């Protein structure tokens, strides 16, 4: 069972209920690896955008240290999996990553040197 960030369980589980791990295993076994990788990447992108202050509530959740970690994790995931997920899936994710890297650079009071920004050890320097 793979949820994106907007999915919620239909009913809250009672504390005495035991999850059906066999059913969960069967569900995840049916999901192609590409879909799992893309879902994780989209979740990292969404979380990074929130930490960059790009959500509706902007400054309330802004935390550039956390955003740096999320962007670097996303860059590492994309670097490691790009050849496995095909350019059809990788290209839009790379575009999103670059947008996040540029937004990070704009949000930073003291910008990183080229090549030192979040994820740039995987992507190379990012310029506007």
PDB file of C-alpha atoms in Angstrom:
ATOM      1  CA  UNK A   1       0.000   0.000   0.000  1.00  0.00           C
ATOM      2  CA  UNK A   2       1.599   3.276  -1.107  1.00  0.00           C
ATOM      3  CA  UNK A   3      -0.019   6.555  -0.136  1.00  0.00           C
ATOM      4  CA  UNK A   4       0.786   9.928  -1.499  1.00  0.00           C
ATOM      5  CA  UNK A   5       0.754  12.848   0.921  1.00  0.00           C
ATOM      6  CA  UNK A   6      -2.931  13.594   0.289  1.00  0.00           C
ATOM      7  CA  UNK A   7      -4.140  10.077   1.102  1.00  0.00           C
ATOM      8  CA  UNK A   8      -5.517   9.331   4.517  1.00  0.00           C
ATOM      9  CA  UNK A   9      -6.851   6.124   6.012  1.00  0.00           C
ATOM     10  CA  UNK A  10     -10.610   5.699   5.703  1.00  0.00           C
ATOM     11  CA  UNK A  11     -11.020   5.148   9.443  1.00  0.00           C
ATOM     12  CA  UNK A  12      -8.607   5.748  12.291  1.00  0.00           C
ATOM     13  CA  UNK A  13      -7.290   2.453  13.620  1.00  0.00           C
ATOM     14  CA  UNK A  14      -8.135   1.634  17.196  1.00  0.00           C
ATOM     15  CA  UNK A  15      -5.133   1.098  19.429  1.00  0.00           C
ATOM     16  CA  UNK A  16      -6.125  -2.545  19.999  1.00  0.00           C
ATOM     17  CA  UNK A  17      -6.215  -3.369  16.264  1.00  0.00           C
ATOM     18  CA  UNK A  18      -3.250  -5.197  14.813  1.00  0.00           C
ATOM     19  CA  UNK A  19      -2.318  -4.199  11.241  1.00  0.00           C
ATOM     20  CA  UNK A  20      -2.690  -6.915   8.617  1.00  0.00           C
ATOM     21  CA  UNK A  21       0.960  -7.099   7.590  1.00  0.00           C
ATOM     22  CA  UNK A  22       0.286  -9.934   5.146  1.00  0.00           C
ATOM     23  CA  UNK A  23      -2.199  -7.774   3.244  1.00  0.00           C
ATOM     24  CA  UNK A  24       0.179  -4.806   3.343  1.00  0.00           C
ATOM     25  CA  UNK A  25       2.985  -6.983   1.966  1.00  0.00           C
ATOM     26  CA  UNK A  26       0.750  -8.242  -0.832  1.00  0.00           C
ATOM     27  CA  UNK A  27      -0.268  -4.664  -1.663  1.00  0.00           C
ATOM     28  CA  UNK A  28       3.297  -3.356  -1.871  1.00  0.00           C
ATOM     29  CA  UNK A  29       4.379  -6.420  -3.856  1.00  0.00           C
ATOM     30  CA  UNK A  30       1.957  -5.393  -6.608  1.00  0.00           C
ATOM     31  CA  UNK A  31       3.407  -1.874  -6.961  1.00  0.00           C
ATOM     32  CA  UNK A  32       6.111  -1.500  -9.635  1.00  0.00           C
ATOM     33  CA  UNK A  33       9.476  -0.226  -8.373  1.00  0.00           C
ATOM     34  CA  UNK A  34       9.255   2.811 -10.662  1.00  0.00           C
ATOM     35  CA  UNK A  35       6.026   3.860  -8.972  1.00  0.00           C
ATOM     36  CA  UNK A  36       7.549   3.503  -5.505  1.00  0.00           C
ATOM     37  CA  UNK A  37      10.617   5.556  -6.489  1.00  0.00           C
ATOM     38  CA  UNK A  38       8.530   8.283  -8.135  1.00  0.00           C
ATOM     39  CA  UNK A  39       6.164   8.445  -5.143  1.00  0.00           C
ATOM     40  CA  UNK A  40       9.065   8.829  -2.721  1.00  0.00           C
ATOM     41  CA  UNK A  41      10.606  11.514  -4.952  1.00  0.00           C
ATOM     42  CA  UNK A  42       7.332  13.459  -5.126  1.00  0.00           C
ATOM     43  CA  UNK A  43       6.963  13.242  -1.348  1.00  0.00           C
ATOM     44  CA  UNK A  44      10.520  14.567  -0.889  1.00  0.00           C
ATOM     45  CA  UNK A  45       9.778  17.390  -3.343  1.00  0.00           C
ATOM     46  CA  UNK A  46       6.583  18.324  -1.536  1.00  0.00           C
ATOM     47  CA  UNK A  47       8.251  18.304   1.868  1.00  0.00           C
ATOM     48  CA  UNK A  48      11.163  20.392   0.560  1.00  0.00           C
ATOM     49  CA  UNK A  49       8.768  22.937  -0.947  1.00  0.00           C
ATOM     50  CA  UNK A  50       7.020  23.321   2.408  1.00  0.00           C
ATOM     51  CA  UNK A  51      10.353  23.717   4.214  1.00  0.00           C
ATOM     52  CA  UNK A  52      11.356  26.363   1.653  1.00  0.00           C
ATOM     53  CA  UNK A  53       8.268  28.346   2.613  1.00  0.00           C
ATOM     54  CA  UNK A  54       6.533  27.744  -0.714  1.00  0.00           C
ATOM     55  CA  UNK A  55       3.262  26.487   0.774  1.00  0.00           C
ATOM     56  CA  UNK A  56       0.173  28.615   1.376  1.00  0.00           C
ATOM     57  CA  UNK A  57       1.279  29.302   4.939  1.00  0.00           C
ATOM     58  CA  UNK A  58       4.774  30.209   3.724  1.00  0.00           C
ATOM     59  CA  UNK A  59       6.975  31.399   6.550  1.00  0.00           C
ATOM     60  CA  UNK A  60       5.195  29.310   9.193  1.00  0.00           C
ATOM     61  CA  UNK A  61       6.990  26.100   8.131  1.00  0.00           C
ATOM     62  CA  UNK A  62      10.098  27.591   6.534  1.00  0.00           C
ATOM     63  CA  UNK A  63      13.259  25.798   7.680  1.00  0.00           C
ATOM     64  CA  UNK A  64      16.188  25.959   5.266  1.00  0.00           C
ATOM     65  CA  UNK A  65      18.277  23.420   7.184  1.00  0.00           C
ATOM     66  CA  UNK A  66      15.510  20.855   6.791  1.00  0.00           C
ATOM     67  CA  UNK A  67      14.959  21.875   3.162  1.00  0.00           C
ATOM     68  CA  UNK A  68      18.673  21.312   2.442  1.00  0.00           C
ATOM     69  CA  UNK A  69      18.452  17.750   3.775  1.00  0.00           C
ATOM     70  CA  UNK A  70      15.327  16.941   1.781  1.00  0.00           C
ATOM     71  CA  UNK A  71      16.721  18.393  -1.452  1.00  0.00           C
ATOM     72  CA  UNK A  72      19.999  16.507  -1.014  1.00  0.00           C
ATOM     73  CA  UNK A  73      18.074  13.274  -0.363  1.00  0.00           C
ATOM     74  CA  UNK A  74      15.987  13.856  -3.471  1.00  0.00           C
ATOM     75  CA  UNK A  75      19.091  14.552  -5.575  1.00  0.00           C
ATOM     76  CA  UNK A  76      20.749  11.371  -4.309  1.00  0.00           C
ATOM     77  CA  UNK A  77      17.648   9.297  -5.037  1.00  0.00           C
ATOM     78  CA  UNK A  78      17.354  10.690  -8.555  1.00  0.00           C
ATOM     79  CA  UNK A  79      21.065  10.278  -9.236  1.00  0.00           C
ATOM     80  CA  UNK A  80      20.985   6.661  -8.093  1.00  0.00           C
ATOM     81  CA  UNK A  81      17.765   5.703  -9.839  1.00  0.00           C
ATOM     82  CA  UNK A  82      17.704   7.785 -13.039  1.00  0.00           C
ATOM     83  CA  UNK A  83      18.819   4.925 -15.276  1.00  0.00           C
ATOM     84  CA  UNK A  84      16.310   2.582 -13.638  1.00  0.00           C
ATOM     85  CA  UNK A  85      13.198   4.737 -13.980  1.00  0.00           C
ATOM     86  CA  UNK A  86      13.686   5.983 -17.580  1.00  0.00           C
ATOM     87  CA  UNK A  87      13.905   9.547 -18.757  1.00  0.00           C
ATOM     88  CA  UNK A  88      10.100   9.648 -19.075  1.00  0.00           C
ATOM     89  CA  UNK A  89       9.897   9.633 -15.269  1.00  0.00           C
ATOM     90  CA  UNK A  90      13.303  11.122 -14.436  1.00  0.00           C
ATOM     91  CA  UNK A  91      13.129  14.295 -16.565  1.00  0.00           C
ATOM     92  CA  UNK A  92      10.197  15.979 -14.772  1.00  0.00           C
ATOM     93  CA  UNK A  93      11.655  14.975 -11.408  1.00  0.00           C
ATOM     94  CA  UNK A  94      14.997  16.533 -12.369  1.00  0.00           C
ATOM     95  CA  UNK A  95      13.168  19.717 -13.412  1.00  0.00           C
ATOM     96  CA  UNK A  96      11.409  19.818 -10.056  1.00  0.00           C
ATOM     97  CA  UNK A  97      14.698  19.247  -8.259  1.00  0.00           C
ATOM     98  CA  UNK A  98      16.336  22.118 -10.134  1.00  0.00           C
ATOM     99  CA  UNK A  99      13.417  24.399  -9.253  1.00  0.00           C
ATOM    100  CA  UNK A 100      13.818  23.506  -5.576  1.00  0.00           C
ATOM    101  CA  UNK A 101      17.572  24.092  -5.737  1.00  0.00           C
ATOM    102  CA  UNK A 102      17.015  27.526  -7.302  1.00  0.00           C
ATOM    103  CA  UNK A 103      14.317  28.366  -4.735  1.00  0.00           C
ATOM    104  CA  UNK A 104      16.747  27.378  -1.977  1.00  0.00           C
ATOM    105  CA  UNK A 105      19.410  29.666  -3.443  1.00  0.00           C
ATOM    106  CA  UNK A 106      16.908  32.555  -3.576  1.00  0.00           C
ATOM    107  CA  UNK A 107      15.702  31.925  -0.012  1.00  0.00           C
ATOM    108  CA  UNK A 108      19.218  31.820   1.455  1.00  0.00           C
ATOM    109  CA  UNK A 109      20.486  35.000   3.066  1.00  0.00           C
ATOM    110  CA  UNK A 110      24.049  33.890   2.287  1.00  0.00           C
ATOM    111  CA  UNK A 111      23.921  31.770  -0.889  1.00  0.00           C
ATOM    112  CA  UNK A 112      26.150  28.720  -1.184  1.00  0.00           C
ATOM    113  CA  UNK A 113      29.069  28.786  -3.602  1.00  0.00           C
ATOM    114  CA  UNK A 114      28.219  27.175  -6.962  1.00  0.00           C
ATOM    115  CA  UNK A 115      28.418  23.418  -6.544  1.00  0.00           C
ATOM    116  CA  UNK A 116      27.966  23.617  -2.757  1.00  0.00           C
ATOM    117  CA  UNK A 117      24.166  24.009  -2.623  1.00  0.00           C
ATOM    118  CA  UNK A 118      21.813  21.218  -1.599  1.00  0.00           C
ATOM    119  CA  UNK A 119      22.143  18.208  -3.859  1.00  0.00           C
ATOM    120  CA  UNK A 120      24.717  19.847  -6.098  1.00  0.00           C
ATOM    121  CA  UNK A 121      27.268  17.147  -5.352  1.00  0.00           C
ATOM    122  CA  UNK A 122      24.914  14.906  -7.367  1.00  0.00           C
ATOM    123  CA  UNK A 123      23.655  17.374  -9.991  1.00  0.00           C
ATOM    124  CA  UNK A 124      26.575  19.724 -10.410  1.00  0.00           C
ATOM    125  CA  UNK A 125      26.240  23.491  -9.960  1.00  0.00           C
ATOM    126  CA  UNK A 126      22.766  24.902 -10.530  1.00  0.00           C
ATOM    127  CA  UNK A 127      22.384  28.302 -12.142  1.00  0.00           C
ATOM    128  CA  UNK A 128      19.206  30.321 -12.777  1.00  0.00           C
TER     129      UNK A 128
END
